[in-house]
Short mmCIF file of C-alpha atoms in Angstrom, two decimals:
data_model
loop_
_atom_site.label_atom_id
_atom_site.label_comp_id
_atom_site.label_asym_id
_atom_site.label_seq_id
_atom_site.Cartn_x
_atom_site.Cartn_y
_atom_site.Cartn_z
CA GLU G 1 68.98 100.29 -21.31
CA ASP G 2 70.11 103.73 -20.53
CA LYS G 3 73.22 103.34 -18.54
CA VAL G 4 75.22 105.85 -16.67
CA VAL G 5 78.69 105.15 -14.89
CA GLN G 6 80.55 107.03 -12.65
CA SER G 7 84.06 106.85 -11.51
CA PRO G 8 85.86 106.69 -9.34
CA LEU G 9 83.13 105.46 -6.83
CA SER G 10 85.11 106.72 -3.63
CA LEU G 11 87.80 109.09 -3.24
CA VAL G 12 89.68 110.92 -0.58
CA VAL G 13 91.94 113.71 -0.53
CA HIS G 14 93.41 116.73 1.39
CA GLU G 15 91.68 120.15 1.87
CA GLY G 16 93.04 122.34 -1.24
CA ASP G 17 93.45 119.57 -3.65
CA THR G 18 91.81 119.15 -7.03
CA VAL G 19 89.63 116.41 -8.12
CA THR G 20 87.92 115.29 -11.19
CA LEU G 21 84.94 113.14 -11.16
CA ASN G 22 83.87 111.09 -14.43
CA CYS G 23 80.61 110.09 -15.73
CA SER G 24 80.04 108.33 -18.90
CA TYR G 25 76.84 107.31 -20.43
CA GLU G 26 74.52 105.46 -22.83
CA VAL G 27 71.32 106.92 -23.78
CA THR G 28 68.64 106.74 -26.36
CA ASN G 29 67.79 110.11 -27.80
CA PHE G 30 69.93 112.34 -25.35
CA ARG G 31 68.47 115.29 -24.04
CA SER G 32 70.73 116.36 -21.13
CA LEU G 33 73.23 115.20 -18.31
CA LEU G 34 73.03 116.77 -15.29
CA TRP G 35 75.07 116.70 -12.05
CA TYR G 36 73.91 116.86 -8.31
CA LYS G 37 75.19 116.82 -5.22
CA GLN G 38 73.85 114.77 -2.32
CA GLU G 39 74.72 115.43 1.28
CA LYS G 40 72.54 113.71 3.71
CA LYS G 41 69.24 114.02 2.21
CA ALA G 42 67.84 115.49 -1.10
CA PRO G 43 70.10 115.73 -4.08
CA THR G 44 70.96 119.51 -5.28
CA PHE G 45 71.28 120.56 -8.64
CA LEU G 46 74.64 121.75 -9.83
CA PHE G 47 74.91 121.83 -13.40
CA MET G 48 72.77 120.90 -16.79
CA LEU G 49 74.66 120.33 -19.85
CA THR G 50 73.10 119.78 -23.25
CA SER G 51 75.98 120.91 -25.40
CA SER G 52 79.19 119.48 -26.08
CA GLY G 53 82.19 121.55 -25.11
CA ILE G 54 80.74 124.18 -23.06
CA GLU G 55 82.09 124.43 -19.85
CA LYS G 56 79.79 125.58 -17.13
CA LYS G 57 80.87 127.26 -13.65
CA SER G 58 80.02 128.01 -10.53
CA GLY G 59 82.54 128.98 -8.40
CA ARG G 60 85.24 126.48 -7.73
CA LEU G 61 83.00 124.17 -9.81
CA SER G 62 82.87 123.48 -13.43
CA SER G 63 81.65 120.69 -15.76
CA ILE G 64 81.70 119.88 -19.34
CA LEU G 65 80.35 117.47 -21.85
CA ASP G 66 81.69 115.33 -24.86
CA LYS G 67 78.53 114.17 -26.46
CA LYS G 68 80.69 112.27 -29.06
CA GLU G 69 82.77 110.30 -26.63
CA LEU G 70 79.59 110.13 -24.46
CA PHE G 71 81.02 111.31 -21.06
CA SER G 72 81.37 114.39 -18.68
CA ILE G 73 83.69 115.47 -15.87
CA LEU G 74 83.04 117.40 -12.74
CA ASN G 75 85.89 119.18 -11.10
CA ILE G 76 86.31 121.12 -8.09
CA THR G 77 89.15 123.01 -7.58
CA ALA G 78 90.76 124.10 -4.08
CA THR G 79 88.57 121.75 -2.42
CA GLN G 80 87.03 122.18 1.20
CA THR G 81 85.57 119.83 3.89
CA GLY G 82 82.39 121.11 2.92
CA ASP G 83 82.68 119.61 -0.39
CA SER G 84 82.40 116.13 1.09
CA ALA G 85 79.29 114.45 -0.28
CA VAL G 86 78.15 112.05 -2.74
CA TYR G 87 78.20 113.54 -6.49
CA LEU G 88 75.49 112.09 -8.52
CA CYS G 89 75.66 111.83 -12.52
CA ALA G 90 72.00 111.60 -14.44
CA VAL G 91 71.37 111.84 -17.84
CA GLU G 92 67.79 112.21 -19.39
CA SER G 93 66.26 111.08 -22.51
CA SER G 94 63.91 113.06 -24.84
CA GLN G 95 61.77 109.97 -25.09
CA GLY G 96 58.68 109.30 -22.67
CA ALA G 97 58.43 111.34 -19.51
CA GLN G 98 62.03 113.00 -19.59
CA LYS G 99 62.98 110.42 -16.26
CA LEU G 100 66.55 110.96 -15.19
CA VAL G 101 68.85 107.62 -14.77
CA PHE G 102 71.50 108.05 -12.36
CA GLY G 103 75.17 106.75 -11.99
CA GLN G 104 76.36 104.87 -8.83
CA GLY G 105 77.62 108.19 -7.61
CA THR G 106 81.21 109.18 -6.24
CA ARG G 107 81.87 109.44 -2.72
CA LEU G 108 84.06 112.56 -2.08
CA THR G 109 85.73 112.78 1.15
CA ILE G 110 87.48 115.92 1.89
CA ASN G 111 90.00 115.66 4.86
CA PRO G 112 91.46 119.01 6.71
CA GLY J 1 63.98 128.67 -6.94
CA ALA J 2 61.52 125.72 -6.85
CA VAL J 3 60.69 123.82 -3.85
CA VAL J 4 59.51 120.20 -3.30
CA SER J 5 58.25 119.29 0.28
CA GLN J 6 58.09 115.48 1.13
CA HIS J 7 56.32 114.42 4.13
CA PRO J 8 56.88 112.79 6.72
CA SER J 9 60.84 112.96 6.83
CA TRP J 10 61.15 109.79 8.56
CA VAL J 11 58.81 107.02 9.53
CA ILE J 12 59.04 103.67 11.71
CA CYS J 13 56.29 101.28 11.04
CA LYS J 14 55.33 97.73 12.04
CA SER J 15 55.27 95.02 9.56
CA GLY J 16 51.92 94.83 7.61
CA THR J 17 51.07 98.32 8.04
CA SER J 18 50.73 100.84 5.21
CA VAL J 19 52.44 104.13 5.19
CA LYS J 20 51.49 107.16 3.30
CA ILE J 21 54.35 109.61 1.72
CA GLU J 22 53.29 113.08 0.35
CA CYS J 23 54.91 115.12 -2.13
CA ARG J 24 54.27 118.53 -2.71
CA SER J 25 55.54 121.36 -5.14
CA LEU J 26 55.23 124.41 -3.33
CA ASP J 27 55.57 127.43 -5.49
CA PHE J 28 54.93 125.70 -8.85
CA GLN J 29 52.61 122.81 -10.55
CA ALA J 30 53.87 119.64 -12.03
CA THR J 31 51.46 117.47 -13.88
CA THR J 32 54.57 114.87 -13.74
CA MET J 33 56.39 113.91 -10.36
CA PHE J 34 58.83 110.85 -10.22
CA TRP J 35 59.57 108.80 -7.35
CA TYR J 36 62.85 107.28 -6.64
CA ARG J 37 64.01 104.59 -4.18
CA GLN J 38 67.73 104.67 -2.59
CA PHE J 39 69.46 102.01 -0.62
CA PRO J 40 72.06 102.80 1.75
CA LYS J 41 75.17 103.98 -0.26
CA LYS J 42 73.52 103.19 -3.60
CA SER J 43 72.11 105.47 -5.97
CA LEU J 44 68.54 106.80 -6.66
CA MET J 45 66.47 104.10 -8.72
CA LEU J 46 63.44 105.38 -10.41
CA MET J 47 60.22 103.44 -8.92
CA ALA J 48 57.68 105.29 -11.10
CA THR J 49 56.16 108.38 -12.64
CA SER J 50 53.22 109.91 -11.28
CA ASN J 51 50.92 111.64 -13.84
CA GLU J 52 48.29 113.88 -12.74
CA GLY J 53 44.94 113.05 -13.41
CA SER J 54 45.91 109.52 -14.81
CA LYS J 55 47.79 106.20 -13.70
CA ALA J 56 51.29 106.19 -12.82
CA THR J 57 53.93 104.48 -14.85
CA TYR J 58 55.80 101.89 -13.02
CA GLU J 59 59.30 101.17 -14.09
CA GLN J 60 59.73 97.23 -14.43
CA GLY J 61 60.06 95.07 -11.55
CA VAL J 62 58.36 97.65 -9.25
CA GLU J 63 55.15 96.14 -8.03
CA LYS J 64 52.33 98.52 -8.70
CA ASP J 65 49.73 96.99 -5.83
CA LYS J 66 52.60 97.49 -3.42
CA PHE J 67 53.55 101.05 -4.15
CA LEU J 68 50.30 102.80 -4.93
CA ILE J 69 50.74 106.05 -6.33
CA ASN J 70 48.27 108.99 -6.56
CA HIS J 71 48.68 112.30 -8.51
CA ALA J 72 45.56 113.99 -6.93
CA SER J 73 46.35 117.57 -8.02
CA LEU J 74 49.17 120.00 -9.68
CA THR J 75 50.90 120.09 -6.38
CA LEU J 76 50.54 116.92 -4.88
CA SER J 77 51.51 113.08 -5.48
CA THR J 78 51.46 110.34 -2.80
CA LEU J 79 53.13 107.37 -2.63
CA THR J 80 51.72 104.61 -0.03
CA VAL J 81 53.71 101.62 0.74
CA THR J 82 50.95 98.69 1.41
CA SER J 83 51.69 95.97 3.64
CA ALA J 84 55.29 96.97 4.56
CA HIS J 85 57.97 94.47 5.16
CA PRO J 86 61.27 95.01 6.41
CA GLU J 87 62.67 94.57 2.86
CA ASP J 88 61.02 97.86 1.93
CA SER J 89 62.88 99.85 4.65
CA SER J 90 64.69 102.73 2.41
CA PHE J 91 65.05 106.24 1.52
CA TYR J 92 62.20 107.20 -0.84
CA ILE J 93 62.50 110.73 -2.64
CA CYS J 94 60.44 112.59 -4.70
CA SER J 95 61.18 114.86 -7.63
CA ALA J 96 59.32 117.09 -10.18
CA ARG J 97 60.03 119.77 -12.52
CA ASP J 98 59.00 123.63 -12.61
CA GLN J 99 57.31 123.62 -15.71
CA ARG J 100 57.45 127.36 -15.83
CA GLN J 101 61.18 126.75 -16.45
CA GLY J 102 60.47 124.85 -19.63
CA VAL J 103 60.78 121.23 -20.70
CA GLY J 104 64.51 121.35 -20.20
CA SER J 105 64.47 122.59 -16.50
CA PRO J 106 66.34 120.46 -14.14
CA LEU J 107 64.44 117.85 -11.49
CA HIS J 108 63.97 119.59 -8.22
CA PHE J 109 63.97 117.02 -4.95
CA GLY J 110 62.15 116.66 -1.91
CA ASN J 111 64.09 116.48 1.30
CA GLY J 112 63.29 112.39 1.41
CA THR J 113 61.69 109.91 3.43
CA ARG J 114 63.55 107.47 5.57
CA LEU J 115 61.44 104.53 6.10
CA THR J 116 62.00 101.46 8.87
CA VAL J 117 59.73 98.83 8.71
CA THR J 118 60.09 96.66 12.00
#
């Protein structure tokens, strides 16, 4: 059974700090790993990773995938209060209907 | 970018009634849509895969007679919660992939529907 585990489950830091969120996975026929940010409603897409060792970057956010060790990290530098959200990691298998299996999420709180 | 619209955004209903939730892809076609359920402070759990023109595929433990899915067209999927009970109260989110972006494109989510059954 496909499985995604995120850590930590909850994290509270001060504005300006750098945070690293972790995601480990087990999936049959891995296709991709995705990171989403969820505030009050629907998750919004951040990154899709398919290849090992290639960092994806968007502003203060970056992510990288290690397909040998089966994990990914999401880094956020110079955090701002607007970064407070639940960050979800999901993996997609190339089998079947390409559905996503989500981790439990990391609830990130940035205090001013 | 691809937009998925979900309606209603929230609904309150009495036990025993049925509720229909609509999911539309606004600027693209989707032969497949996915319905997720999310409990408070929990992650998204896939309920079923909605297939245009054929029956939905339900995940293990999801009652197909309870959660009726109809994918009537390439831009519309509906989820009907039949004979709702308080334990069905949850946040329901649909998602779809813009096929124009290819098989490897990310899923885009609707804004979700918060269902409260009294």
